[in-house]
mmCIF file of C-alpha atoms and ligand atoms in Angstrom:
data_model
loop_
_atom_site.group_PDB
_atom_site.id
_atom_site.type_symbol
_atom_site.label_atom_id
_atom_site.label_comp_id
_atom_site.label_asym_id
_atom_site.label_seq_id
_atom_site.Cartn_x
_atom_site.Cartn_y
_atom_site.Cartn_z
ATOM 1 C CA UNK A 1 -32.281 -58.907 -34.424
ATOM 2 C CA UNK A 2 -34.037 -60.035 -31.234
ATOM 3 C CA UNK A 3 -36.019 -57.636 -29.078
ATOM 4 C CA UNK A 4 -35.577 -57.779 -25.292
ATOM 5 C CA UNK A 5 -37.297 -56.200 -22.308
ATOM 6 C CA UNK A 6 -34.844 -55.538 -19.473
ATOM 7 C CA UNK A 7 -36.693 -54.847 -16.215
ATOM 8 C CA UNK A 8 -34.451 -53.063 -13.707
ATOM 9 C CA UNK A 9 -32.209 -51.689 -16.473
ATOM 10 C CA UNK A 10 -31.247 -48.575 -14.441
ATOM 11 C CA UNK A 11 -29.561 -50.660 -11.764
ATOM 12 C CA UNK A 12 -26.034 -51.988 -11.529
ATOM 13 C CA UNK A 13 -26.304 -55.253 -13.486
ATOM 14 C CA UNK A 14 -29.039 -53.795 -15.709
ATOM 15 C CA UNK A 15 -26.726 -51.030 -16.924
ATOM 16 C CA UNK A 16 -24.118 -53.558 -18.016
ATOM 17 C CA UNK A 17 -26.617 -56.038 -19.447
ATOM 18 C CA UNK A 18 -28.334 -53.349 -21.512
ATOM 19 C CA UNK A 19 -24.979 -52.239 -22.943
ATOM 20 C CA UNK A 20 -24.074 -55.840 -23.789
ATOM 21 C CA UNK A 21 -27.301 -56.421 -25.740
ATOM 22 C CA UNK A 22 -27.094 -53.065 -27.552
ATOM 23 C CA UNK A 23 -23.513 -53.818 -28.619
ATOM 24 C CA UNK A 24 -24.792 -57.061 -30.164
ATOM 25 C CA UNK A 25 -27.296 -55.008 -32.153
ATOM 26 C CA UNK A 26 -30.369 -56.136 -30.176
ATOM 27 C CA UNK A 27 -33.375 -53.923 -29.716
ATOM 28 C CA UNK A 28 -33.674 -53.164 -25.988
ATOM 29 C CA UNK A 29 -36.603 -51.812 -24.043
ATOM 30 C CA UNK A 30 -35.781 -50.869 -20.474
ATOM 31 C CA UNK A 31 -38.230 -50.430 -17.614
ATOM 32 C CA UNK A 32 -37.363 -49.122 -14.162
ATOM 33 C CA UNK A 33 -38.935 -47.111 -11.351
ATOM 34 C CA UNK A 34 -35.608 -45.734 -10.009
ATOM 35 C CA UNK A 35 -36.253 -47.110 -6.536
ATOM 36 C CA UNK A 36 -32.579 -48.123 -6.354
ATOM 37 C CA UNK A 37 -31.473 -47.446 -9.951
ATOM 38 C CA UNK A 38 -30.135 -44.188 -11.380
ATOM 39 C CA UNK A 39 -31.366 -41.855 -14.090
ATOM 40 C CA UNK A 40 -27.780 -41.250 -15.217
ATOM 41 C CA UNK A 41 -27.457 -44.986 -15.977
ATOM 42 C CA UNK A 42 -30.371 -44.718 -18.409
ATOM 43 C CA UNK A 43 -28.899 -41.582 -19.994
ATOM 44 C CA UNK A 44 -25.836 -43.601 -21.068
ATOM 45 C CA UNK A 45 -27.972 -45.278 -23.754
ATOM 46 C CA UNK A 46 -30.513 -42.518 -24.338
ATOM 47 C CA UNK A 47 -29.122 -41.625 -27.798
ATOM 48 C CA UNK A 48 -29.074 -45.182 -29.147
ATOM 49 C CA UNK A 49 -31.621 -45.881 -31.853
ATOM 50 C CA UNK A 50 -32.289 -49.431 -30.596
ATOM 51 C CA UNK A 51 -33.005 -48.335 -27.035
ATOM 52 C CA UNK A 52 -36.321 -47.281 -25.506
ATOM 53 C CA UNK A 53 -36.999 -46.606 -21.853
ATOM 54 C CA UNK A 54 -40.170 -46.557 -19.737
ATOM 55 C CA UNK A 55 -40.280 -45.213 -16.202
ATOM 56 C CA UNK A 56 -42.769 -47.594 -14.619
ATOM 57 C CA UNK A 57 -43.247 -49.614 -11.477
ATOM 58 C CA UNK A 58 -43.599 -53.184 -12.753
ATOM 59 C CA UNK A 59 -45.956 -54.034 -9.908
ATOM 60 C CA UNK A 60 -48.406 -51.614 -11.544
ATOM 61 C CA UNK A 61 -47.769 -51.822 -15.291
ATOM 62 C CA UNK A 62 -45.334 -53.221 -17.831
ATOM 63 C CA UNK A 63 -44.505 -51.917 -21.323
ATOM 64 C CA UNK A 64 -46.273 -54.188 -23.824
ATOM 65 C CA UNK A 65 -44.454 -55.157 -27.002
ATOM 66 C CA UNK A 66 -43.566 -58.170 -29.054
ATOM 67 C CA UNK A 67 -40.453 -59.281 -27.160
ATOM 68 C CA UNK A 68 -38.350 -62.358 -27.882
ATOM 69 C CA UNK A 69 -36.783 -62.225 -24.430
ATOM 70 C CA UNK A 70 -37.751 -60.779 -21.041
ATOM 71 C CA UNK A 71 -35.008 -60.393 -18.434
ATOM 72 C CA UNK A 72 -36.127 -59.563 -14.922
ATOM 73 C CA UNK A 73 -33.475 -57.799 -12.855
ATOM 74 C CA UNK A 74 -35.941 -55.530 -11.054
ATOM 75 C CA UNK A 75 -35.608 -55.757 -7.270
ATOM 76 C CA UNK A 76 -33.658 -53.984 -4.579
ATOM 77 C CA UNK A 77 -30.578 -56.167 -4.089
ATOM 78 C CA UNK A 78 -28.517 -54.558 -1.340
ATOM 79 C CA UNK A 79 -29.450 -55.477 2.258
ATOM 80 C CA UNK A 80 -29.427 -51.760 3.159
ATOM 81 C CA UNK A 81 -31.934 -51.080 0.360
ATOM 82 C CA UNK A 82 -34.259 -54.039 0.774
ATOM 83 C CA UNK A 83 -34.402 -53.533 4.533
ATOM 84 C CA UNK A 84 -35.538 -49.939 3.905
ATOM 85 C CA UNK A 85 -38.008 -51.027 1.176
ATOM 86 C CA UNK A 86 -39.378 -54.227 2.728
ATOM 87 C CA UNK A 87 -42.874 -54.318 1.255
ATOM 88 C CA UNK A 88 -41.772 -52.970 -2.147
ATOM 89 C CA UNK A 89 -39.187 -55.752 -2.256
ATOM 90 C CA UNK A 90 -41.812 -58.417 -1.603
ATOM 91 C CA UNK A 91 -44.210 -56.919 -4.141
ATOM 92 C CA UNK A 92 -41.703 -56.566 -6.997
ATOM 93 C CA UNK A 93 -40.697 -60.191 -6.477
ATOM 94 C CA UNK A 94 -44.302 -61.391 -6.478
ATOM 95 C CA UNK A 95 -46.714 -59.099 -8.351
ATOM 96 C CA UNK A 96 -43.887 -57.622 -10.465
ATOM 97 C CA UNK A 97 -42.663 -61.068 -11.496
ATOM 98 C CA UNK A 98 -46.232 -62.217 -12.207
ATOM 99 C CA UNK A 99 -46.838 -59.205 -14.454
ATOM 100 C CA UNK A 100 -43.708 -60.002 -16.463
ATOM 101 C CA UNK A 101 -44.573 -63.713 -16.648
ATOM 102 C CA UNK A 102 -48.036 -62.853 -17.981
ATOM 103 C CA UNK A 103 -46.447 -60.633 -20.607
ATOM 104 C CA UNK A 104 -43.969 -63.379 -21.553
ATOM 105 C CA UNK A 105 -46.873 -65.813 -21.905
ATOM 106 C CA UNK A 106 -48.884 -63.365 -24.005
ATOM 107 C CA UNK A 107 -46.080 -62.635 -26.491
ATOM 108 C CA UNK A 108 -44.235 -65.989 -26.359
ATOM 109 C CA UNK A 109 -40.995 -64.615 -24.901
ATOM 110 C CA UNK A 110 -38.245 -66.525 -23.121
ATOM 111 C CA UNK A 111 -38.175 -65.360 -19.467
ATOM 112 C CA UNK A 112 -35.013 -65.059 -17.364
ATOM 113 C CA UNK A 113 -35.333 -64.476 -13.620
ATOM 114 C CA UNK A 114 -32.439 -62.947 -11.702
ATOM 115 C CA UNK A 115 -32.654 -64.874 -8.452
ATOM 116 C CA UNK A 116 -30.007 -64.928 -5.769
ATOM 117 C CA UNK A 117 -27.728 -67.010 -3.574
ATOM 118 C CA UNK A 118 -29.852 -65.607 -0.709
ATOM 119 C CA UNK A 119 -32.386 -68.370 -1.458
ATOM 120 C CA UNK A 120 -29.816 -70.596 0.331
ATOM 121 C CA UNK A 121 -30.019 -68.312 3.400
ATOM 122 C CA UNK A 122 -27.254 -68.960 5.950
ATOM 123 C CA UNK A 123 -26.271 -72.199 4.205
ATOM 124 C CA UNK A 124 -25.577 -75.479 5.943
ATOM 125 C CA UNK A 125 -24.119 -76.937 2.723
ATOM 126 C CA UNK A 126 -20.839 -75.540 1.392
ATOM 127 C CA UNK A 127 -20.232 -74.748 -1.428
ATOM 128 C CA UNK A 128 -23.848 -74.269 -2.473
ATOM 129 C CA UNK A 129 -25.228 -76.530 -5.213
ATOM 130 C CA UNK A 130 -28.528 -75.890 -6.991
ATOM 131 C CA UNK A 131 -30.150 -78.935 -5.357
ATOM 132 C CA UNK A 132 -29.650 -77.498 -1.841
ATOM 133 C CA UNK A 133 -32.980 -76.134 -0.523
ATOM 134 C CA UNK A 134 -31.469 -73.575 1.799
ATOM 135 C CA UNK A 135 -31.602 -72.408 5.391
ATOM 136 C CA UNK A 136 -33.743 -69.269 5.401
ATOM 137 C CA UNK A 137 -35.322 -67.621 8.439
ATOM 138 C CA UNK A 138 -38.849 -66.946 7.122
ATOM 139 C CA UNK A 139 -39.552 -64.210 9.681
ATOM 140 C CA UNK A 140 -36.111 -62.602 10.000
ATOM 141 C CA UNK A 141 -35.366 -59.138 8.603
ATOM 142 C CA UNK A 142 -33.762 -60.555 5.426
ATOM 143 C CA UNK A 143 -36.859 -62.653 4.697
ATOM 144 C CA UNK A 144 -38.407 -59.811 2.683
ATOM 145 C CA UNK A 145 -35.720 -60.449 0.079
ATOM 146 C CA UNK A 146 -34.995 -64.146 0.594
ATOM 147 C CA UNK A 147 -38.617 -65.258 0.691
ATOM 148 C CA UNK A 148 -39.467 -62.749 -2.043
ATOM 149 C CA UNK A 149 -36.924 -64.403 -4.319
ATOM 150 C CA UNK A 150 -38.037 -67.886 -3.296
ATOM 151 C CA UNK A 151 -41.588 -66.920 -4.251
ATOM 152 C CA UNK A 152 -40.266 -65.451 -7.524
ATOM 153 C CA UNK A 153 -38.567 -68.754 -8.326
ATOM 154 C CA UNK A 154 -41.696 -70.736 -7.397
ATOM 155 C CA UNK A 155 -44.062 -68.676 -9.556
ATOM 156 C CA UNK A 156 -41.573 -68.752 -12.451
ATOM 157 C CA UNK A 157 -41.503 -72.561 -12.257
ATOM 158 C CA UNK A 158 -45.317 -72.635 -12.009
ATOM 159 C CA UNK A 159 -45.609 -70.799 -15.343
ATOM 160 C CA UNK A 160 -43.112 -73.234 -16.796
ATOM 161 C CA UNK A 161 -44.803 -76.389 -15.485
ATOM 162 C CA UNK A 162 -48.431 -75.459 -16.026
ATOM 163 C CA UNK A 163 -48.228 -73.122 -19.041
ATOM 164 C CA UNK A 164 -45.106 -74.443 -20.768
ATOM 165 C CA UNK A 165 -43.456 -71.020 -20.564
ATOM 166 C CA UNK A 166 -39.745 -71.128 -21.503
ATOM 167 C CA UNK A 167 -38.090 -69.868 -18.321
ATOM 168 C CA UNK A 168 -34.587 -69.884 -16.910
ATOM 169 C CA UNK A 169 -33.504 -68.976 -13.365
ATOM 170 C CA UNK A 170 -30.079 -67.536 -12.509
ATOM 171 C CA UNK A 171 -29.023 -67.725 -8.856
ATOM 172 C CA UNK A 172 -26.635 -64.816 -8.808
ATOM 173 C CA UNK A 173 -23.876 -64.732 -6.174
ATOM 174 C CA UNK A 174 -22.212 -61.485 -5.007
ATOM 175 C CA UNK A 175 -21.363 -59.451 -8.085
ATOM 176 C CA UNK A 176 -19.413 -56.195 -8.134
ATOM 177 C CA UNK A 177 -18.062 -53.634 -10.565
ATOM 178 C CA UNK A 178 -18.552 -50.100 -11.889
ATOM 179 C CA UNK A 179 -22.073 -48.639 -11.758
ATOM 180 C CA UNK A 180 -22.960 -50.170 -8.413
ATOM 181 C CA UNK A 181 -24.143 -46.976 -6.758
ATOM 182 C CA UNK A 182 -21.650 -45.571 -4.288
ATOM 183 C CA UNK A 183 -24.497 -45.272 -1.757
ATOM 184 C CA UNK A 184 -25.771 -48.809 -2.466
ATOM 185 C CA UNK A 185 -24.687 -50.076 0.964
ATOM 186 C CA UNK A 186 -23.002 -53.277 -0.197
ATOM 187 C CA UNK A 187 -19.475 -54.132 0.859
ATOM 188 C CA UNK A 188 -17.400 -52.918 -2.102
ATOM 189 C CA UNK A 189 -18.983 -49.456 -2.565
ATOM 190 C CA UNK A 190 -19.021 -48.959 1.222
ATOM 191 C CA UNK A 191 -15.334 -49.814 1.605
ATOM 192 C CA UNK A 192 -14.388 -47.787 -1.500
ATOM 193 C CA UNK A 193 -16.219 -44.672 -0.345
ATOM 194 C CA UNK A 194 -14.898 -44.976 3.204
ATOM 195 C CA UNK A 195 -11.282 -45.454 2.076
ATOM 196 C CA UNK A 196 -11.518 -42.571 -0.413
ATOM 197 C CA UNK A 197 -12.941 -40.137 2.118
ATOM 198 C CA UNK A 198 -10.682 -41.011 5.055
ATOM 199 C CA UNK A 199 -13.394 -42.742 7.056
ATOM 200 C CA UNK A 200 -12.892 -46.039 8.915
ATOM 201 C CA UNK A 201 -13.998 -49.119 6.960
ATOM 202 C CA UNK A 202 -17.085 -50.588 8.646
ATOM 203 C CA UNK A 203 -16.506 -54.283 9.224
ATOM 204 C CA UNK A 204 -19.603 -56.103 10.450
ATOM 205 C CA UNK A 205 -18.863 -58.790 13.023
ATOM 206 C CA UNK A 206 -15.222 -59.861 13.186
ATOM 207 C CA UNK A 207 -14.934 -59.929 9.381
ATOM 208 C CA UNK A 208 -14.430 -63.699 9.242
ATOM 209 C CA UNK A 209 -17.653 -64.274 7.256
ATOM 210 C CA UNK A 210 -17.034 -65.058 3.605
ATOM 211 C CA UNK A 211 -18.412 -64.116 0.197
ATOM 212 C CA UNK A 212 -17.258 -65.020 -3.311
ATOM 213 C CA UNK A 213 -17.115 -62.052 -5.659
ATOM 214 C CA UNK A 214 -17.839 -62.129 -9.391
ATOM 215 C CA UNK A 215 -16.846 -59.270 -11.697
ATOM 216 C CA UNK A 216 -19.823 -57.896 -13.566
ATOM 217 C CA UNK A 217 -18.574 -58.604 -17.115
ATOM 218 C CA UNK A 218 -18.338 -62.295 -16.227
ATOM 219 C CA UNK A 219 -21.836 -62.202 -14.747
ATOM 220 C CA UNK A 220 -23.320 -60.565 -17.842
ATOM 221 C CA UNK A 221 -21.759 -63.216 -20.082
ATOM 222 C CA UNK A 222 -23.196 -65.980 -17.883
ATOM 223 C CA UNK A 223 -26.652 -64.399 -17.861
ATOM 224 C CA UNK A 224 -26.597 -63.980 -21.637
ATOM 225 C CA UNK A 225 -25.701 -67.624 -22.199
ATOM 226 C CA UNK A 226 -28.392 -68.796 -19.791
ATOM 227 C CA UNK A 227 -30.910 -66.596 -21.589
ATOM 228 C CA UNK A 228 -30.080 -67.654 -25.143
ATOM 229 C CA UNK A 229 -28.708 -71.201 -25.177
ATOM 230 C CA UNK A 230 -31.033 -73.875 -26.522
ATOM 231 C CA UNK A 231 -32.567 -76.563 -24.318
ATOM 232 C CA UNK A 232 -32.358 -74.771 -20.960
ATOM 233 C CA UNK A 233 -36.050 -74.204 -20.227
ATOM 234 C CA UNK A 234 -36.847 -74.802 -16.564
ATOM 235 C CA UNK A 235 -33.173 -74.820 -15.546
ATOM 236 C CA UNK A 236 -31.901 -73.183 -12.347
ATOM 237 C CA UNK A 237 -28.218 -72.293 -12.516
ATOM 238 C CA UNK A 238 -25.776 -70.781 -10.008
ATOM 239 C CA UNK A 239 -23.759 -67.917 -11.491
ATOM 240 C CA UNK A 240 -20.859 -66.545 -9.487
ATOM 241 C CA UNK A 241 -17.150 -66.734 -8.874
ATOM 242 C CA UNK A 242 -16.062 -69.539 -6.509
ATOM 243 C CA UNK A 243 -13.058 -67.472 -5.308
ATOM 244 C CA UNK A 244 -14.056 -67.167 -1.628
ATOM 245 C CA UNK A 245 -12.741 -64.320 0.559
ATOM 246 C CA UNK A 246 -13.345 -63.144 4.094
ATOM 247 C CA UNK A 247 -14.745 -59.666 4.642
ATOM 248 C CA UNK A 248 -11.546 -58.720 6.469
ATOM 249 C CA UNK A 249 -9.480 -59.818 3.467
ATOM 250 C CA UNK A 250 -11.582 -57.571 1.216
ATOM 251 C CA UNK A 251 -11.065 -54.607 3.572
ATOM 252 C CA UNK A 252 -7.290 -55.178 3.566
ATOM 253 C CA UNK A 253 -7.199 -55.372 -0.224
ATOM 254 C CA UNK A 254 -9.160 -52.125 -0.607
ATOM 255 C CA UNK A 255 -6.799 -50.142 1.636
ATOM 256 C CA UNK A 256 -3.796 -51.742 -0.069
ATOM 257 C CA UNK A 257 -5.000 -50.831 -3.572
ATOM 258 C CA UNK A 258 -5.839 -47.254 -2.574
ATOM 259 C CA UNK A 259 -2.594 -46.987 -0.584
ATOM 260 C CA UNK A 260 -4.337 -45.601 2.499
ATOM 261 C CA UNK A 261 -3.677 -46.503 6.161
ATOM 262 C CA UNK A 262 -5.591 -49.444 7.682
ATOM 263 C CA UNK A 263 -8.461 -47.880 9.591
ATOM 264 C CA UNK A 264 -11.186 -50.362 10.494
ATOM 265 C CA UNK A 265 -14.146 -50.125 12.841
ATOM 266 C CA UNK A 266 -15.905 -53.306 13.938
ATOM 267 C CA UNK A 267 -19.711 -53.084 14.105
ATOM 268 C CA UNK A 268 -22.295 -55.702 15.103
ATOM 269 C CA UNK A 269 -22.975 -58.429 12.555
ATOM 270 C CA UNK A 270 -26.465 -57.908 11.056
ATOM 271 C CA UNK A 271 -29.031 -60.558 12.039
ATOM 272 C CA UNK A 272 -28.953 -63.701 9.855
ATOM 273 C CA UNK A 273 -25.916 -62.470 7.877
ATOM 274 C CA UNK A 274 -24.747 -65.654 6.094
ATOM 275 C CA UNK A 275 -21.442 -66.900 7.518
ATOM 276 C CA UNK A 276 -20.102 -68.577 4.394
ATOM 277 C CA UNK A 277 -21.038 -68.338 0.739
ATOM 278 C CA UNK A 278 -19.464 -69.879 -2.332
ATOM 279 C CA UNK A 279 -21.159 -71.113 -5.480
ATOM 280 C CA UNK A 280 -20.675 -74.574 -6.883
ATOM 281 C CA UNK A 281 -20.656 -73.712 -10.600
ATOM 282 C CA UNK A 282 -20.338 -77.236 -12.000
ATOM 283 C CA UNK A 283 -23.768 -76.893 -13.620
ATOM 284 C CA UNK A 284 -22.967 -73.544 -15.253
ATOM 285 C CA UNK A 285 -19.741 -75.003 -16.644
ATOM 286 C CA UNK A 286 -21.582 -78.021 -18.043
ATOM 287 C CA UNK A 287 -24.627 -76.259 -19.512
ATOM 288 C CA UNK A 288 -23.128 -72.924 -20.504
ATOM 289 C CA UNK A 289 -19.411 -73.654 -20.929
ATOM 290 C CA UNK A 290 -19.059 -70.672 -18.600
ATOM 291 C CA UNK A 291 -16.777 -69.755 -15.759
ATOM 292 C CA UNK A 292 -15.562 -66.376 -14.502
ATOM 293 C CA UNK A 293 -12.389 -65.048 -16.095
ATOM 294 C CA UNK A 294 -11.595 -61.826 -14.192
ATOM 295 C CA UNK A 295 -9.440 -62.423 -11.076
ATOM 296 C CA UNK A 296 -10.694 -60.669 -7.932
ATOM 297 C CA UNK A 297 -7.659 -58.381 -7.519
ATOM 298 C CA UNK A 298 -7.967 -57.238 -11.149
ATOM 299 C CA UNK A 299 -11.728 -56.634 -11.016
ATOM 300 C CA UNK A 300 -11.364 -54.867 -7.696
ATOM 301 C CA UNK A 301 -8.702 -52.517 -9.104
ATOM 302 C CA UNK A 302 -10.944 -51.565 -12.053
ATOM 303 C CA UNK A 303 -13.904 -51.061 -9.738
ATOM 304 C CA UNK A 304 -11.979 -48.979 -7.195
ATOM 305 C CA UNK A 305 -10.666 -46.798 -10.011
ATOM 306 C CA UNK A 306 -14.258 -46.132 -11.078
ATOM 307 C CA UNK A 307 -15.281 -45.193 -7.514
ATOM 308 C CA UNK A 308 -12.291 -42.855 -7.318
ATOM 309 C CA UNK A 309 -13.493 -41.021 -10.444
ATOM 310 C CA UNK A 310 -17.067 -40.841 -9.143
ATOM 311 C CA UNK A 311 -16.062 -39.538 -5.720
ATOM 312 C CA UNK A 312 -13.448 -37.111 -7.142
ATOM 313 C CA UNK A 313 -16.022 -35.699 -9.540
ATOM 314 C CA UNK A 314 -18.391 -35.267 -6.594
ATOM 315 C CA UNK A 315 -21.008 -36.856 -8.846
ATOM 316 C CA UNK A 316 -22.632 -38.966 -6.201
ATOM 317 C CA UNK A 317 -22.791 -38.661 -2.471
ATOM 318 C CA UNK A 318 -23.832 -41.023 0.264
HETATM 319 P P1 NAD B 1 -29.845 -52.676 -8.297
HETATM 320 O O1 NAD B 1 -30.554 -52.283 -7.065
HETATM 321 O O2 NAD B 1 -28.667 -51.860 -8.723
HETATM 322 O O3 NAD B 1 -30.846 -52.774 -9.528
HETATM 323 C C1 NAD B 1 -32.200 -53.164 -9.399
HETATM 324 C C2 NAD B 1 -33.028 -52.290 -10.318
HETATM 325 O O4 NAD B 1 -34.414 -52.669 -10.209
HETATM 326 C C3 NAD B 1 -32.967 -50.796 -9.928
HETATM 327 O O5 NAD B 1 -32.675 -50.011 -11.063
HETATM 328 C C4 NAD B 1 -34.365 -50.503 -9.381
HETATM 329 O O6 NAD B 1 -34.733 -49.155 -9.527
HETATM 330 C C5 NAD B 1 -35.204 -51.481 -10.187
HETATM 331 N N1 NAD B 1 -36.496 -51.775 -9.568
HETATM 332 C C6 NAD B 1 -36.733 -52.167 -8.287
HETATM 333 N N2 NAD B 1 -38.055 -52.295 -8.070
HETATM 334 C C7 NAD B 1 -38.682 -51.986 -9.248
HETATM 335 C C8 NAD B 1 -40.048 -51.923 -9.656
HETATM 336 N N3 NAD B 1 -41.048 -52.194 -8.814
HETATM 337 N N4 NAD B 1 -40.321 -51.567 -10.932
HETATM 338 C C9 NAD B 1 -39.318 -51.265 -11.798
HETATM 339 N N5 NAD B 1 -38.007 -51.312 -11.469
HETATM 340 C C10 NAD B 1 -37.694 -51.666 -10.202
HETATM 341 O O7 NAD B 1 -29.388 -54.217 -8.076
HETATM 342 P P2 NAD B 1 -28.429 -55.143 -8.946
HETATM 343 O O8 NAD B 1 -27.253 -55.475 -8.121
HETATM 344 O O9 NAD B 1 -28.248 -54.605 -10.311
HETATM 345 O O10 NAD B 1 -29.317 -56.471 -9.019
HETATM 346 C C11 NAD B 1 -30.107 -56.791 -10.151
HETATM 347 C C12 NAD B 1 -30.836 -58.101 -9.908
HETATM 348 O O11 NAD B 1 -29.898 -59.146 -9.668
HETATM 349 C C13 NAD B 1 -31.778 -58.052 -8.696
HETATM 350 O O12 NAD B 1 -32.946 -58.777 -8.991
HETATM 351 C C14 NAD B 1 -30.986 -58.776 -7.618
HETATM 352 O O13 NAD B 1 -31.834 -59.401 -6.683
HETATM 353 C C15 NAD B 1 -30.181 -59.772 -8.432
HETATM 354 N N6 NAD B 1 -28.940 -60.127 -7.727
HETATM 355 C C16 NAD B 1 -27.873 -59.269 -7.718
HETATM 356 C C17 NAD B 1 -26.715 -59.616 -7.028
HETATM 357 C C18 NAD B 1 -25.490 -58.743 -7.003
HETATM 358 O O14 NAD B 1 -24.503 -59.097 -6.343
HETATM 359 N N7 NAD B 1 -25.435 -57.612 -7.689
HETATM 360 C C19 NAD B 1 -26.661 -60.832 -6.319
HETATM 361 C C20 NAD B 1 -27.780 -61.652 -6.332
HETATM 362 C C21 NAD B 1 -28.909 -61.304 -7.046
HETATM 363 N N1 UDP B 2 -20.263 -55.974 5.152
HETATM 364 C C1 UDP B 2 -19.383 -55.343 6.024
HETATM 365 N N2 UDP B 2 -19.323 -53.977 6.001
HETATM 366 C C2 UDP B 2 -20.047 -53.217 5.137
HETATM 367 C C3 UDP B 2 -20.940 -53.874 4.228
HETATM 368 C C4 UDP B 2 -21.018 -55.255 4.278
HETATM 369 O O1 UDP B 2 -18.693 -55.992 6.807
HETATM 370 O O2 UDP B 2 -19.926 -51.988 5.181
HETATM 371 C C5 UDP B 2 -20.330 -57.459 5.164
HETATM 372 C C6 UDP B 2 -21.726 -58.019 5.412
HETATM 373 O O3 UDP B 2 -21.971 -58.167 6.784
HETATM 374 C C7 UDP B 2 -21.665 -59.346 4.670
HETATM 375 C C8 UDP B 2 -20.696 -59.086 3.531
HETATM 376 O O4 UDP B 2 -19.973 -57.907 3.885
HETATM 377 O O5 UDP B 2 -21.137 -60.343 5.509
HETATM 378 C C9 UDP B 2 -21.390 -58.836 2.186
HETATM 379 O O6 UDP B 2 -22.397 -57.872 2.408
HETATM 380 P P1 UDP B 2 -23.222 -57.191 1.244
HETATM 381 O O7 UDP B 2 -24.147 -56.211 1.887
HETATM 382 O O8 UDP B 2 -22.304 -56.702 0.184
HETATM 383 O O9 UDP B 2 -24.055 -58.370 0.565
HETATM 384 P P2 UDP B 2 -24.753 -59.719 1.109
HETATM 385 O O10 UDP B 2 -23.897 -60.811 0.577
HETATM 386 O O11 UDP B 2 -24.778 -59.740 2.614
HETATM 387 O O12 UDP B 2 -26.091 -59.665 0.516
#
């Protein structure tokens, strides 16, 4: 069975991706520094014989082993988190990525980079195709993440072009589901926590900005195919659900599902918050035979149920 290193395994997507690989019988080594990830997410797999974990900051060291695959999910991903960890975010996406690329080169592993739709910035092309170069403010507050990820993509392609390293880049669009920390700061956990605790839902701007939300099981399947399918070295692929919703629509759905009164507060729109976002997934369909299967209402119900259990159990607080 293949052996994989999952960097950022204690985070939201990492928790699901680790479980997916272990269920296939793969040997999984996780590495995380818990900057945004959770120890309890690592404990889920602690008893599994094919799972090993290292608490390390990948900008400083990486666990060496003979991997077949290296998946890099390590990076703060929520605006709230990367704005509070600006330099760490830039370093994990530069030095951290370089350290993993060097390891991949040394052991001959396939390398998958989790990039982001944020490389398109506040896009002037809609929906976003992989050949769009983006509209990023290089000195705005979000640049620590956006430019960090753009650097991560550039260095990944440099190792591919100049060293022949087998690399693949996933541009992940907004993904949601259980195990996104309730205090993460992104829209779904914020709205869930607020609705469950009788607080007003914080809508930034007038709520007319859009996002397209992908349920995490669909994302994990897409990432796995991009990682393992033959003939994809050097490919950059959008992964996400093209079902586009306004922020206000999401708020209304959350209160409807929880059956609580509509209680919204409108706050200023954060600087450079993208106005519209929807992936064009033609390339993912063609190369991976992949498209999301879980409808938004269904995924949202499952996710909100999970947040209800977490908040009821008082397991996590904001
Ligand atoms: P997350 O914050 O839940 O997980 C990131 C993990 O990386 C955390 O466990 C964190 O502790 C770890 N990490 C950060 N810096 C590290 C370092 N220096 N050394 C070791 N570990 C480190 O975020 P997520 O939503 O699971 O996102 C995973 C990846 O996918 C990120 O790279 C993110 O940029 C990308 N992505 C996610 C989304 C989404 O909607 N979830 C969208 C676009 C891109
Ligand atoms: N948002 C909001 N209220 C919140 C959290 C987010 O209105 O409490 C909005 C945010 O301004 C953005 C969208 O929801 O337009 C998605 O934000 P998120 O932080 O989840 O991710 P982003 O796509 O901006 O990285």
